[in-house]
Coordinates of C-alpha atoms and ligand atoms in Angstrom, one line a residue:
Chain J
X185 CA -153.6 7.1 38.9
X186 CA -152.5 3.9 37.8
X187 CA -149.7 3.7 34.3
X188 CA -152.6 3.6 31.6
X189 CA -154.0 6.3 32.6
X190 CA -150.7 8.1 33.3
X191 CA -149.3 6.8 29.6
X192 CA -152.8 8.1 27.9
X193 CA -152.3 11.8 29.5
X194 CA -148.7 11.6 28.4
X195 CA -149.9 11.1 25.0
X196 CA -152.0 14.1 24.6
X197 CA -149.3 16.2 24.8
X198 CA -147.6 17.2 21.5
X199 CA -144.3 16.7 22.2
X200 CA -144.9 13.0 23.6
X201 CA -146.6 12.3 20.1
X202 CA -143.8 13.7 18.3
X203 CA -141.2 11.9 20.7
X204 CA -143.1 8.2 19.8
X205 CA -143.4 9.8 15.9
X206 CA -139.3 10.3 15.6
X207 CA -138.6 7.5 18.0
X208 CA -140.4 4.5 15.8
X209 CA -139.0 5.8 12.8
X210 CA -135.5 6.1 14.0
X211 CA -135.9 2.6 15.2
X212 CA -136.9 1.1 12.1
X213 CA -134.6 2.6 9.9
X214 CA -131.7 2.0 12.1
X215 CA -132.7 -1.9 12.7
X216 CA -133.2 -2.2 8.7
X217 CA -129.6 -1.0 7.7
X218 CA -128.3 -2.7 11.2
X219 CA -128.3 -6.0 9.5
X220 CA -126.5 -5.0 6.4
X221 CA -124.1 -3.2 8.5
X222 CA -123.3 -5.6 10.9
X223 CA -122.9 -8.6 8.1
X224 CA -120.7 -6.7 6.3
X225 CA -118.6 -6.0 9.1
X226 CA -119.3 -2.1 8.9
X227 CA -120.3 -1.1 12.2
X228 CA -116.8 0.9 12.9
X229 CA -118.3 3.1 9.7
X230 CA -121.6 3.8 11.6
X231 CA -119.5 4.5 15.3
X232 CA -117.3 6.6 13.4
X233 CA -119.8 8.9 12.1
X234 CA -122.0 9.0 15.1
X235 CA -118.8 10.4 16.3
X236 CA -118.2 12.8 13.4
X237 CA -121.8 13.8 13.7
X238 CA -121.3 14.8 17.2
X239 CA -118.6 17.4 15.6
X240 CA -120.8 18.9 13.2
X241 CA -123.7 19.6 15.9
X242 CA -120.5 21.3 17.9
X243 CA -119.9 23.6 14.6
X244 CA -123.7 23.9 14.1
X245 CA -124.4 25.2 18.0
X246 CA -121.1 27.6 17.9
X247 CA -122.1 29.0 14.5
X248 CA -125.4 30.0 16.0
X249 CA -127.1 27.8 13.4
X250 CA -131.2 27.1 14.3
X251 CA -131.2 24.6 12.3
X252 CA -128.1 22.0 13.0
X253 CA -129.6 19.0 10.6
X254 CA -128.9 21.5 7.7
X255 CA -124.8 21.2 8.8
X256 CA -124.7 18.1 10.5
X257 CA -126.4 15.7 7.1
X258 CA -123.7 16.8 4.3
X259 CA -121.1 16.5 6.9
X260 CA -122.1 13.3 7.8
X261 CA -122.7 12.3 4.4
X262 CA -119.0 13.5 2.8
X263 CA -117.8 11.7 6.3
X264 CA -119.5 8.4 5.1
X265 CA -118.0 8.7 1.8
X266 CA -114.9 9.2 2.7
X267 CA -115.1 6.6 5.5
X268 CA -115.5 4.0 3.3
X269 CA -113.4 4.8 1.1
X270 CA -110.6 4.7 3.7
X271 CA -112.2 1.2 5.2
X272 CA -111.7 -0.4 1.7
X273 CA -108.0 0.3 1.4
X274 CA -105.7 -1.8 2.8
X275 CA -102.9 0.5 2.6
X276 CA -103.7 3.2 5.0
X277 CA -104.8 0.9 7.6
X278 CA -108.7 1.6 7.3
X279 CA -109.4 0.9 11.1
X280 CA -106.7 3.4 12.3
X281 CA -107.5 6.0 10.2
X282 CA -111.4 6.0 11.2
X283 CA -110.7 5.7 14.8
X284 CA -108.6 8.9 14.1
X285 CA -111.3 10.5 12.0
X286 CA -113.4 9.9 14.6
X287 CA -112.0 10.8 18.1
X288 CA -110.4 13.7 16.3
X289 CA -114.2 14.9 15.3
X290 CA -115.3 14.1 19.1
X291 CA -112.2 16.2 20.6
X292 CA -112.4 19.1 17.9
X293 CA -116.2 19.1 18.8
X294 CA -115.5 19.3 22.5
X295 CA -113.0 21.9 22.0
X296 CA -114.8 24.3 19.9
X297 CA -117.9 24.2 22.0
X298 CA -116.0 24.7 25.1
X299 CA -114.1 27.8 23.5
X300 CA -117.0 29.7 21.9
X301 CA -120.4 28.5 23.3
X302 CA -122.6 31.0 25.0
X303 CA -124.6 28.6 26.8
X304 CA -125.0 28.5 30.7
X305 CA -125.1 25.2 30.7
X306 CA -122.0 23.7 28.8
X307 CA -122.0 20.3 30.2
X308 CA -125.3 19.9 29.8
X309 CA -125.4 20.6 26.2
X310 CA -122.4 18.5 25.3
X311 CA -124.3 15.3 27.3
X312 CA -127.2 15.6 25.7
X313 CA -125.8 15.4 22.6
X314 CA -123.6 12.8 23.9
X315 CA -126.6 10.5 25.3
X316 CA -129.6 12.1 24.0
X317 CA -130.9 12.9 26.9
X318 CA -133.8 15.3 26.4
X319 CA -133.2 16.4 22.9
X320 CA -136.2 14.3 21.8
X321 CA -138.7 15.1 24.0
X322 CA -137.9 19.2 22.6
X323 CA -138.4 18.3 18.6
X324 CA -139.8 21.2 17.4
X325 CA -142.7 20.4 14.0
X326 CA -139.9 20.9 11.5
X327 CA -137.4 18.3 13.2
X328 CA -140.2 15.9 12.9
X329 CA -141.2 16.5 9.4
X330 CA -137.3 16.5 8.3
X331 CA -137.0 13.1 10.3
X332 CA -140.4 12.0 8.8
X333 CA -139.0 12.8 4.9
X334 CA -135.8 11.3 5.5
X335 CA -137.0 8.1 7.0
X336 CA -139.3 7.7 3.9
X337 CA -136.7 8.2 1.6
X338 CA -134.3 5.5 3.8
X339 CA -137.3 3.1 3.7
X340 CA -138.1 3.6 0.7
X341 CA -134.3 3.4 -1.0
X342 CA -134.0 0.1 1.5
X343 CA -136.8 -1.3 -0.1
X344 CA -136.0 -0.9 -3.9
X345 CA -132.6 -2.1 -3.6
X346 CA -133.0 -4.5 -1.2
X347 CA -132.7 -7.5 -3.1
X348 CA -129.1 -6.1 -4.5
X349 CA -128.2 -4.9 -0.9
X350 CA -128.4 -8.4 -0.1
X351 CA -126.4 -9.4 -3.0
X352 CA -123.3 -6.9 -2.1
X353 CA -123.1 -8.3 1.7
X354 CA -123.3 -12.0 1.0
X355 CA -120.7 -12.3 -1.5
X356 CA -119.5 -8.9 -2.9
X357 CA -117.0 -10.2 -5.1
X358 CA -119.7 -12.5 -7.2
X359 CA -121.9 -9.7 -7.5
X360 CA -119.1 -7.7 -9.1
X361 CA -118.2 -10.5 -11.0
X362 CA -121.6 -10.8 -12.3
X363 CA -122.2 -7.1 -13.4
X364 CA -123.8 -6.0 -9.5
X365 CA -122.4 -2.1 -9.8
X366 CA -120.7 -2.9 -6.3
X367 CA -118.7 0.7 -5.8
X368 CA -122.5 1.9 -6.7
X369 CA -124.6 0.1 -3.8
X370 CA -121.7 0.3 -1.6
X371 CA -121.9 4.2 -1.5
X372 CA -125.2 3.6 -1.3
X373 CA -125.3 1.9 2.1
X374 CA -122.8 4.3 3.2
X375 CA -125.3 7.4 2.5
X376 CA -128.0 5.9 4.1
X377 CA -126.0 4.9 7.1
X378 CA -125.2 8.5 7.1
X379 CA -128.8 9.5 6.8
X380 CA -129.7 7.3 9.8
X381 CA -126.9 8.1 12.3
X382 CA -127.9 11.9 11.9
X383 CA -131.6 10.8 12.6
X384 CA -130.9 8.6 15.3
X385 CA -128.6 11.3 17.2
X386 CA -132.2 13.3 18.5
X387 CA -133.4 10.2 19.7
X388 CA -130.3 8.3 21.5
X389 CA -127.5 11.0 21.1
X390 CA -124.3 10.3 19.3
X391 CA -122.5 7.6 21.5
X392 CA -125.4 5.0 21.7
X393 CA -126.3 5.3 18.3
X394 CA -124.0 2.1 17.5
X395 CA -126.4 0.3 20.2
X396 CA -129.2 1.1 18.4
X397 CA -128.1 0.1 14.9
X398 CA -126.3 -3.0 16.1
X399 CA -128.4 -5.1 19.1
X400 CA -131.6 -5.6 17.0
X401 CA -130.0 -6.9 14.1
X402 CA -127.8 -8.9 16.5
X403 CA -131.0 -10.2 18.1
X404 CA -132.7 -11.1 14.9
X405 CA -129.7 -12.9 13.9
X406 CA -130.1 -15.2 17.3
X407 CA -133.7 -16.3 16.4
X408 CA -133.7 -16.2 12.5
X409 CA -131.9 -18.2 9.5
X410 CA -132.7 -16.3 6.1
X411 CA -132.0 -12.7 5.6
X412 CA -135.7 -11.8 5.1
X413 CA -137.0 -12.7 8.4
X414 CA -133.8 -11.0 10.1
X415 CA -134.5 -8.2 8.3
X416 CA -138.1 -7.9 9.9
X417 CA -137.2 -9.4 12.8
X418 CA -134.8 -6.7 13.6
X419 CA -137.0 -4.1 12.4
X420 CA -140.2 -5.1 14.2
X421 CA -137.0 -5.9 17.6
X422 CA -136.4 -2.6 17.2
X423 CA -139.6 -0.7 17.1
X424 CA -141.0 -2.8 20.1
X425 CA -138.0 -1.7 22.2
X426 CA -137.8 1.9 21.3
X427 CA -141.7 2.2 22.0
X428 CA -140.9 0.4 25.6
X429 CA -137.6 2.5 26.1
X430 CA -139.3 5.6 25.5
X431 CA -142.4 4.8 27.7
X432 CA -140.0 3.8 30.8
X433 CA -137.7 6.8 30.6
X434 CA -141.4 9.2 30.4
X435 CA -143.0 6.9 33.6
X436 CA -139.4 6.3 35.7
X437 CA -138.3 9.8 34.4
X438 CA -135.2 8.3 33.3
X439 CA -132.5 9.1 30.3
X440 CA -134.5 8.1 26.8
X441 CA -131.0 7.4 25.2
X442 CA -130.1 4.7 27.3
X443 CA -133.4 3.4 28.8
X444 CA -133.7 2.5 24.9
X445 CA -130.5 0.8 24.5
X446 CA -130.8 -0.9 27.7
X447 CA -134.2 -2.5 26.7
X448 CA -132.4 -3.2 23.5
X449 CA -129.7 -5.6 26.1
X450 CA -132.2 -7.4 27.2
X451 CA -134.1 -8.3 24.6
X452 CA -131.3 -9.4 23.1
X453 CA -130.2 -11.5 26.1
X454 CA -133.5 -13.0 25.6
X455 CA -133.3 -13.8 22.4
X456 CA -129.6 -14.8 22.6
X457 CA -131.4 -17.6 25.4
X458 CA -134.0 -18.5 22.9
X459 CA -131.6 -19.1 20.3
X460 CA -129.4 -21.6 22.5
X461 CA -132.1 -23.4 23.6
X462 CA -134.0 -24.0 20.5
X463 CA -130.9 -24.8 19.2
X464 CA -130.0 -27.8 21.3
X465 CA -134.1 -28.8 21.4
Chain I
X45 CA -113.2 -12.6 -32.8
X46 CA -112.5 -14.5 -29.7
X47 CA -114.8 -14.7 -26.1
X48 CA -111.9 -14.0 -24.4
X49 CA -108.0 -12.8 -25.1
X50 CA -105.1 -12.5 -23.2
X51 CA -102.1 -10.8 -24.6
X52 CA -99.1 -10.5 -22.9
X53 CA -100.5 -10.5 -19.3
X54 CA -98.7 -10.1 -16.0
X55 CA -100.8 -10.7 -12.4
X56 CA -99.9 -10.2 -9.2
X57 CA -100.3 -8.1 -6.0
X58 CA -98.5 -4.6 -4.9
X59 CA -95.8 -5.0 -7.7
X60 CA -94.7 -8.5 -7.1
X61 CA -95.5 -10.4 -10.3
X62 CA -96.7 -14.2 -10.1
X63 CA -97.7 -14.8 -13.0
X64 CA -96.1 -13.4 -15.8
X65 CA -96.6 -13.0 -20.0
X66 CA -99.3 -14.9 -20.4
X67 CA -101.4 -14.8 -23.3
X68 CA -104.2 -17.5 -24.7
X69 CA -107.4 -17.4 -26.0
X70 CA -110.8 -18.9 -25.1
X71 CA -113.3 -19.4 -28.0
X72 CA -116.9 -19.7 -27.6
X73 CA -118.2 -23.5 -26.4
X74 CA -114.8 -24.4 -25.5
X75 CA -113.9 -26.2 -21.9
X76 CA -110.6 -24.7 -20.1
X77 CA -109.3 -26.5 -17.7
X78 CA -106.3 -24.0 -15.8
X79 CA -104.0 -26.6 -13.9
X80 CA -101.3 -25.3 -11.5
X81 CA -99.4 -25.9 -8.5
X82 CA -101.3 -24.0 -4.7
X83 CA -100.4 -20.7 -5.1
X84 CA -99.4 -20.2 -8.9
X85 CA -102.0 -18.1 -9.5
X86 CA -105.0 -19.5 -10.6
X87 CA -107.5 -18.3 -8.7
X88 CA -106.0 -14.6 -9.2
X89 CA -106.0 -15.4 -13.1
X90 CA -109.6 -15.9 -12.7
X91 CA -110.2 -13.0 -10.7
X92 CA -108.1 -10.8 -13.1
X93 CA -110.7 -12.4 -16.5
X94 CA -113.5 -11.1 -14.3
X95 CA -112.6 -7.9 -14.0
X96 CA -111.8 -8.1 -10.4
X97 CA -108.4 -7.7 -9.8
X98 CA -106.1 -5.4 -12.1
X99 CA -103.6 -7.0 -14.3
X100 CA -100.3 -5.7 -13.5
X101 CA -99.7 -5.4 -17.5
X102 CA -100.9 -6.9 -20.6
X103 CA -104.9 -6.8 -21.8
X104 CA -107.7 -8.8 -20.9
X105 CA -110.3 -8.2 -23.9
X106 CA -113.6 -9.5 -24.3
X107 CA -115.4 -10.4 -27.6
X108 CA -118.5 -12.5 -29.1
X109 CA -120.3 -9.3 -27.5
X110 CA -119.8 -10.9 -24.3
X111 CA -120.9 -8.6 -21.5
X112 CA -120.5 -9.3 -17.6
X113 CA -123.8 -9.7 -16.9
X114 CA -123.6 -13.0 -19.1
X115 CA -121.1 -14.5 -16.5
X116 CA -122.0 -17.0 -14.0
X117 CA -118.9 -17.1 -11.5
X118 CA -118.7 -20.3 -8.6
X119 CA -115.9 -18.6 -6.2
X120 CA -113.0 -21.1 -5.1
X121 CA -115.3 -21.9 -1.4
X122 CA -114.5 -18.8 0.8
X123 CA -115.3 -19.1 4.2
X124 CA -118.9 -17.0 3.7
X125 CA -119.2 -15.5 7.2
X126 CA -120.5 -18.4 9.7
X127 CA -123.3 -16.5 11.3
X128 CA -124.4 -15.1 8.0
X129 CA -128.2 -15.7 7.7
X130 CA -129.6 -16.9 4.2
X131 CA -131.6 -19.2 3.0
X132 CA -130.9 -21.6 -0.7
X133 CA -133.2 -19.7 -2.3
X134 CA -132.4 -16.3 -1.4
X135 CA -128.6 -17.0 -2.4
X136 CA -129.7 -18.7 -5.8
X137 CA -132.2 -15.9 -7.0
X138 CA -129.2 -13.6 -6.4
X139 CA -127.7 -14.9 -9.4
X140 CA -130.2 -13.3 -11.5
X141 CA -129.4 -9.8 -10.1
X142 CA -126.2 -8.7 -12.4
X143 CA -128.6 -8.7 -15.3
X144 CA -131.7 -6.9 -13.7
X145 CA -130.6 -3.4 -14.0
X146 CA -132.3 -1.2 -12.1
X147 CA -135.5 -3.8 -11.5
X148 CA -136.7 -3.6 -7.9
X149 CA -138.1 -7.2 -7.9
X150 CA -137.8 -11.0 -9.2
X151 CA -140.0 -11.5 -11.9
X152 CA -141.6 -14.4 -12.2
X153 CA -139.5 -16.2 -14.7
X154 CA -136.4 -15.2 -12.8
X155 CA -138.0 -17.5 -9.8
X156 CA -138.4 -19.8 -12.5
X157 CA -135.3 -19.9 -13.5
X158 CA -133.8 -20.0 -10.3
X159 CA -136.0 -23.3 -9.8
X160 CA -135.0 -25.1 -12.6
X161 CA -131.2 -24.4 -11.8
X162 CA -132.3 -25.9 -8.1
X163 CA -133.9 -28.4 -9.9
X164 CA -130.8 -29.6 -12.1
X165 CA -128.7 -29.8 -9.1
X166 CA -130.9 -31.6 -7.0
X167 CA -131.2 -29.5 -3.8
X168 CA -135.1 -28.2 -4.2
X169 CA -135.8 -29.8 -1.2
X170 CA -132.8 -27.5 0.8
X171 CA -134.9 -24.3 -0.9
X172 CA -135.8 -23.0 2.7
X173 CA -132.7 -24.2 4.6
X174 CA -129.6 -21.9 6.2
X175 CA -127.0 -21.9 4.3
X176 CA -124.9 -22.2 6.5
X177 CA -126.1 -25.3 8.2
X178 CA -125.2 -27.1 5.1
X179 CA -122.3 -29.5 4.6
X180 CA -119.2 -28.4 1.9
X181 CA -121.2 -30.1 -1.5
X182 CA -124.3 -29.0 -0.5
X183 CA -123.5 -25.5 -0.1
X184 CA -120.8 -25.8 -3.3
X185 CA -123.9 -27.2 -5.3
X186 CA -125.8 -24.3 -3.9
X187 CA -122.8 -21.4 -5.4
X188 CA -123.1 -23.6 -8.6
X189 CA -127.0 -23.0 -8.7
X190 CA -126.7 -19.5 -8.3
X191 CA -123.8 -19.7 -10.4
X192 CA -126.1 -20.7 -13.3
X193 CA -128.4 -18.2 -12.9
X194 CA -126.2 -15.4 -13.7
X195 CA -124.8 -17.1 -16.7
X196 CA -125.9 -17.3 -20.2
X197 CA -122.7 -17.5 -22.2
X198 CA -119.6 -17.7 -19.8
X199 CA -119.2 -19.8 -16.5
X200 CA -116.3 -19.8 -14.3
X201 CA -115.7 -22.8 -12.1
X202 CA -112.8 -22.4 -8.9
X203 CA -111.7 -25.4 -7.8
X204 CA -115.8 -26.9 -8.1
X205 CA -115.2 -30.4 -6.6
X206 CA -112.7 -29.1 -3.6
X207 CA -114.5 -30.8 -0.7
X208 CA -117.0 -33.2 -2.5
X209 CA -116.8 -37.0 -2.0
X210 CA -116.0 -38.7 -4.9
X211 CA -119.1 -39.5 -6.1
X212 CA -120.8 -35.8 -5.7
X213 CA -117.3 -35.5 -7.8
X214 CA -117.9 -37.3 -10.7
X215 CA -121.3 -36.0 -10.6
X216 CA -120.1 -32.3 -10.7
X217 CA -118.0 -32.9 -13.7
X218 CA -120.4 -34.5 -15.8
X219 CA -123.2 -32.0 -14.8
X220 CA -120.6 -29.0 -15.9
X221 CA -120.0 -31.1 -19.3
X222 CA -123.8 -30.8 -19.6
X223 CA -123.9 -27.2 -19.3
X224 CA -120.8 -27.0 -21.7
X225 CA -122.5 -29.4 -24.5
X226 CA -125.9 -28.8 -24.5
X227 CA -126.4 -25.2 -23.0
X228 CA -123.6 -24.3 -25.6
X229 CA -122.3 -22.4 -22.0
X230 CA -118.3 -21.6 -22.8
X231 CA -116.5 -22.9 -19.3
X232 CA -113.2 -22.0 -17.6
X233 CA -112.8 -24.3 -14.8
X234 CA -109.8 -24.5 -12.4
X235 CA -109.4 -27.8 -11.4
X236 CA -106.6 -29.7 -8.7
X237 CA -107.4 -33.0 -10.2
X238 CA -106.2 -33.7 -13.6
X239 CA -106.6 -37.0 -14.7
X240 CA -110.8 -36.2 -13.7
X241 CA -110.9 -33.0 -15.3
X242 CA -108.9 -33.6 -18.5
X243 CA -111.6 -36.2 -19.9
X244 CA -113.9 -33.5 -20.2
X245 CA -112.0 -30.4 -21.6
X246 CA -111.0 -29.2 -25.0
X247 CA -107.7 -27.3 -23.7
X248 CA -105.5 -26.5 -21.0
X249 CA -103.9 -23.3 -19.6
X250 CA -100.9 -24.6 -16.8
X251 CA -99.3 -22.0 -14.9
X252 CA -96.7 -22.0 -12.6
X253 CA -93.0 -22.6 -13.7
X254 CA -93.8 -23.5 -17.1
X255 CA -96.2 -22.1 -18.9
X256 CA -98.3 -24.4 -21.4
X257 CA -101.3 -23.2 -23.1
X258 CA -103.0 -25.9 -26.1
X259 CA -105.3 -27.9 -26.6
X260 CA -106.0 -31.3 -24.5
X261 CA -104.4 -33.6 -27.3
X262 CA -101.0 -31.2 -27.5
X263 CA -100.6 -31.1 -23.1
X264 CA -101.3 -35.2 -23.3
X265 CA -98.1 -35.5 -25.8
X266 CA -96.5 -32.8 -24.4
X267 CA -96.5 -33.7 -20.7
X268 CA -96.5 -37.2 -21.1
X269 CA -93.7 -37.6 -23.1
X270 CA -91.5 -35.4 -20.1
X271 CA -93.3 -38.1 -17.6
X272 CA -95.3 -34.5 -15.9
X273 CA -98.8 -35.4 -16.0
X274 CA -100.1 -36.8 -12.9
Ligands
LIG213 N1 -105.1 -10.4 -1.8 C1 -103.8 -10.9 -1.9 N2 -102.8 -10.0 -1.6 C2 -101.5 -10.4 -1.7 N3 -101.2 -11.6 -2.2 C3 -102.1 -12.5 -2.5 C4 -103.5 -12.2 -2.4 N4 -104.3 -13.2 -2.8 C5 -103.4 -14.2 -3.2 N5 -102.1 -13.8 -3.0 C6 -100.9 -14.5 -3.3 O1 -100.9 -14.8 -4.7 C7 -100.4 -16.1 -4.9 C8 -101.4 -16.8 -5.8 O2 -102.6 -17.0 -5.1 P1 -103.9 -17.7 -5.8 O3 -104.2 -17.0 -7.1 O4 -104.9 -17.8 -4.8 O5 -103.3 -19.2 -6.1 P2 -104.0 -20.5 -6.5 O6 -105.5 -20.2 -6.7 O7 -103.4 -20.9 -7.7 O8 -103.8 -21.5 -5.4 C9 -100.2 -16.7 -3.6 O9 -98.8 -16.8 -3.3 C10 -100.9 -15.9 -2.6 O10 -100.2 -15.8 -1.4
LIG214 MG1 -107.1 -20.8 -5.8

């Protein structure tokens, strides 16, 4: 049997569809916000909550809840909040404080599940929601829809504001200077950041998440000059490797998580070649 | 009523004061020139009229119905991140964004505008360049651009010619005595070099050990007489 026929049975099965579904939509949220986030030096906000997401799917699985989005998405979203917040004040050391908000949410997580889970398989549980790495191939219909209704809403949030997200990460203090609602937007970005690291953990898990958000944007950044075409760039980056990721890990039978992120490496390897070389041509 | 009022105001960061009691008034159409040593103050002055950093004490009040979305604002040149990627024309349509509300998209007379204000500073043809490619005038004419697309009554200039040669120099003072004389624009403009900015003002606020606020005529007699002006 050779790979197209192997990749077209895959894809009559539901939970392959659903895997590509969540996978692309992940990706293109993820890469959309990555370049904001990554240009406004706020990556530590999105590795922080990836972190303090992890904790709240450790609470979900030890309350016994079916449904851990319903817990993890305010938790991340008050984290966000309060994450940047903390970031923005110089006094209290912003980087200290979220590197203790967030290994304190990754050892309180590991703790609790380790004291009251009822799984057989603790490990196991606590590395896929570490790496990922088959929570996305077992979405059941409502993960999907909640994943499809949220990445609308990102998309569509990105694209209404875009033109003043651009505004508040090239020069924040003109925009404020020129009546931009700065505290406004910036919450803004923070929310959806929330909303996309809480996506993103079914389809990479909570460490890799950072990859995922950060090396298409990064990649974009290598080939492109204006914001608009990084923007797609990273997005279109993003898709492209999450599609190939996810088809690898199904054929090689490998971890989705990082078979993702490591197509997301080298593609931005390549482009990081591309970019030196058209650079000095 | 006045544009702009200070009474009795005191700047400065975490409790130590830098610049203290200061009080003036800017009308509408007038040309301030703020003059001061590196590190009096000036640039937090400016920051404190725009509403972005706190005054220790005193009021900042606003009048002539001015609101800040009428504000254009050309930041003393901060090192925008290198690898930042943005083209000319996706910094200077910015400018119109403080006054959009909550409009999704640039209209077509905002694209306009932000050709015209290309157009009067001569860098049309660096409309689809990286900004950051750019040399120090270029990408100073470029905040200025952008700068006038936000304003339509109030424009405040830090340190404009800081890095130009002198003939993009004398160009940027003439083109900002435009705005001021026939676009009836108000400007507050800090400026290192006196003897090129004073030509062109109508008063002077100098911080720093002394404190002189006055018109242009009253800081010539003033200053020259002590043998101060530079
Ligand atoms: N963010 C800040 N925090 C603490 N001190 C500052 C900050 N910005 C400026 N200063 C201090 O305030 C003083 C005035 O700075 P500034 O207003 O930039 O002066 P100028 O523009 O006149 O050269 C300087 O001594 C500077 O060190
Ligand atoms: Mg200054």
């Amino acid at each position: 049997m050779n790979v197209l026929e192997k990749i077209s049975l895959y894809f009559q099965y539901s939970y392959v569809q659903n895997a590509f579904i969540v996978g692309v939509l992940v990706a293109l949220c993820s890469a959309l916000l990555g370049v904001t986030l990554v240009l406004k030096r706020f990556s530590f906000i999105g590795d922080g909550l990836s972190h303090v997401a992890f904790g709240g799917i450790a609470i979900a699985s030890v309350v016994g809840l079916s449904n851990n989005m319903l817990l993890v998405l305010p938790i991340t979203v008050i984290s966000a909040v309060l994450l940047l917040r903390a970031g923005q004040n110089a006094k209290i050391k912003g980087d200290a404080a979220i590197a203790m908000f967030s290994v304190g949410a990754l050892a309180c997580g590991y703790l609790l599940m380790n004291l009251f889970s009822t799984s057989a398989n603790l490990s196991g549980d606590v590395c896929s929601t570490l790496f990922g790495s088959t929570s996305i191939l077992t979405l059941s219909a409502a993960d999907v829809w909640l994943c499809i209704g949220l990445s609308a809403v990102v998309l569509l949030v990105f694209v209404l504001f875009y033109n003043k997200i651009f505004s508040v990460t090239f020069d924040e203090n003109f925009a404020a200077a020129t009546g931009t609602r700065t505290g406004a937007y910036n919450l803004l970005i923070a929310l959806l950041i929330a909303a996309v690291i809480v996506l993103a953990m079914n389809l990479v898990g909570s460490l890799l998440i950072s990859a995922l958000v950060i090396f298409p944007a990064l990649s974009a950044m290598r080939l492109f000059k204006s914001f608009k075409a990084v923007t797609l760039c990273s997005a279109c980056l993003s898709v492209v490797c999450a599609g190939v990721g996810l088809l690898t890990a199904l054929l090689a039978d490998t971890p989705v998580g990082s078979t993702i992120v490591a197509v997301d490496i080298a593609v931005f390897f390549v482009c990081w070649i591309i970019g030196a070389v058209g650079r000095r041509g | 009523m006045a544009l702009l009022t200070c009474d009795h105001v005191a700047l400065g960061y975490d409790g130590r004061e830098i610049v203290s009691d200061l009080s003036f008034t800017v009308n509408t159409g007038d040309y301030l020139c703020i003059v001061g040593e590196n590190g009096s103050g000036k640039t937090t002055l400016m920051k404190a009229l725009l509403g972005l950093h706190r005054p220790l004490r005193g009021r900042i009040e606003t009048g002539d119905g001015l609101r800040q979305q009428q504000i254009g604002y050309l930041p003393q040149q901060t090192d925008v991140q290198r690898d930042f990627p943005a083209t000319v024309k996706e910094i200077v349509l910015s400018g119109c964004l403080g006054r959009k509300g909550f409009h999704p998209f640039y209209t077509a007379s905002e694209k306009q505008l932000a050709h015209s204000a290309m157009h009067m500073l001569g860098i049309c043809g660096l409309a689809g360049r990286c900004y950051r490619e750019l040399s120090g005038g270029q990408q100073q004419r470029v905040l200025l651009a952008r700068a006038l697309c936000a304003t339509q009554k109030l424009l405040l200039l830090d340190e404009p010619v800081a890095g130009l040669d002198p003939k993009a120099t004398a160009e940027m003072y003439e083109l900002v005595h435009t705005l001021n004389k026939e676009k009836r624009l108000t400007v507050i403009m800090i400026s290192h070099d006196l003897a090129a900015a004073l030509p062109y003002a109508s008063h002077v606020l100098h911080i720093g050990e002394q404190l002189f606020f006055g018109s242009v005529d009253d800081y010539r007699t003033c200053f020259t007489k002590g043998g101060h002006l530079a």
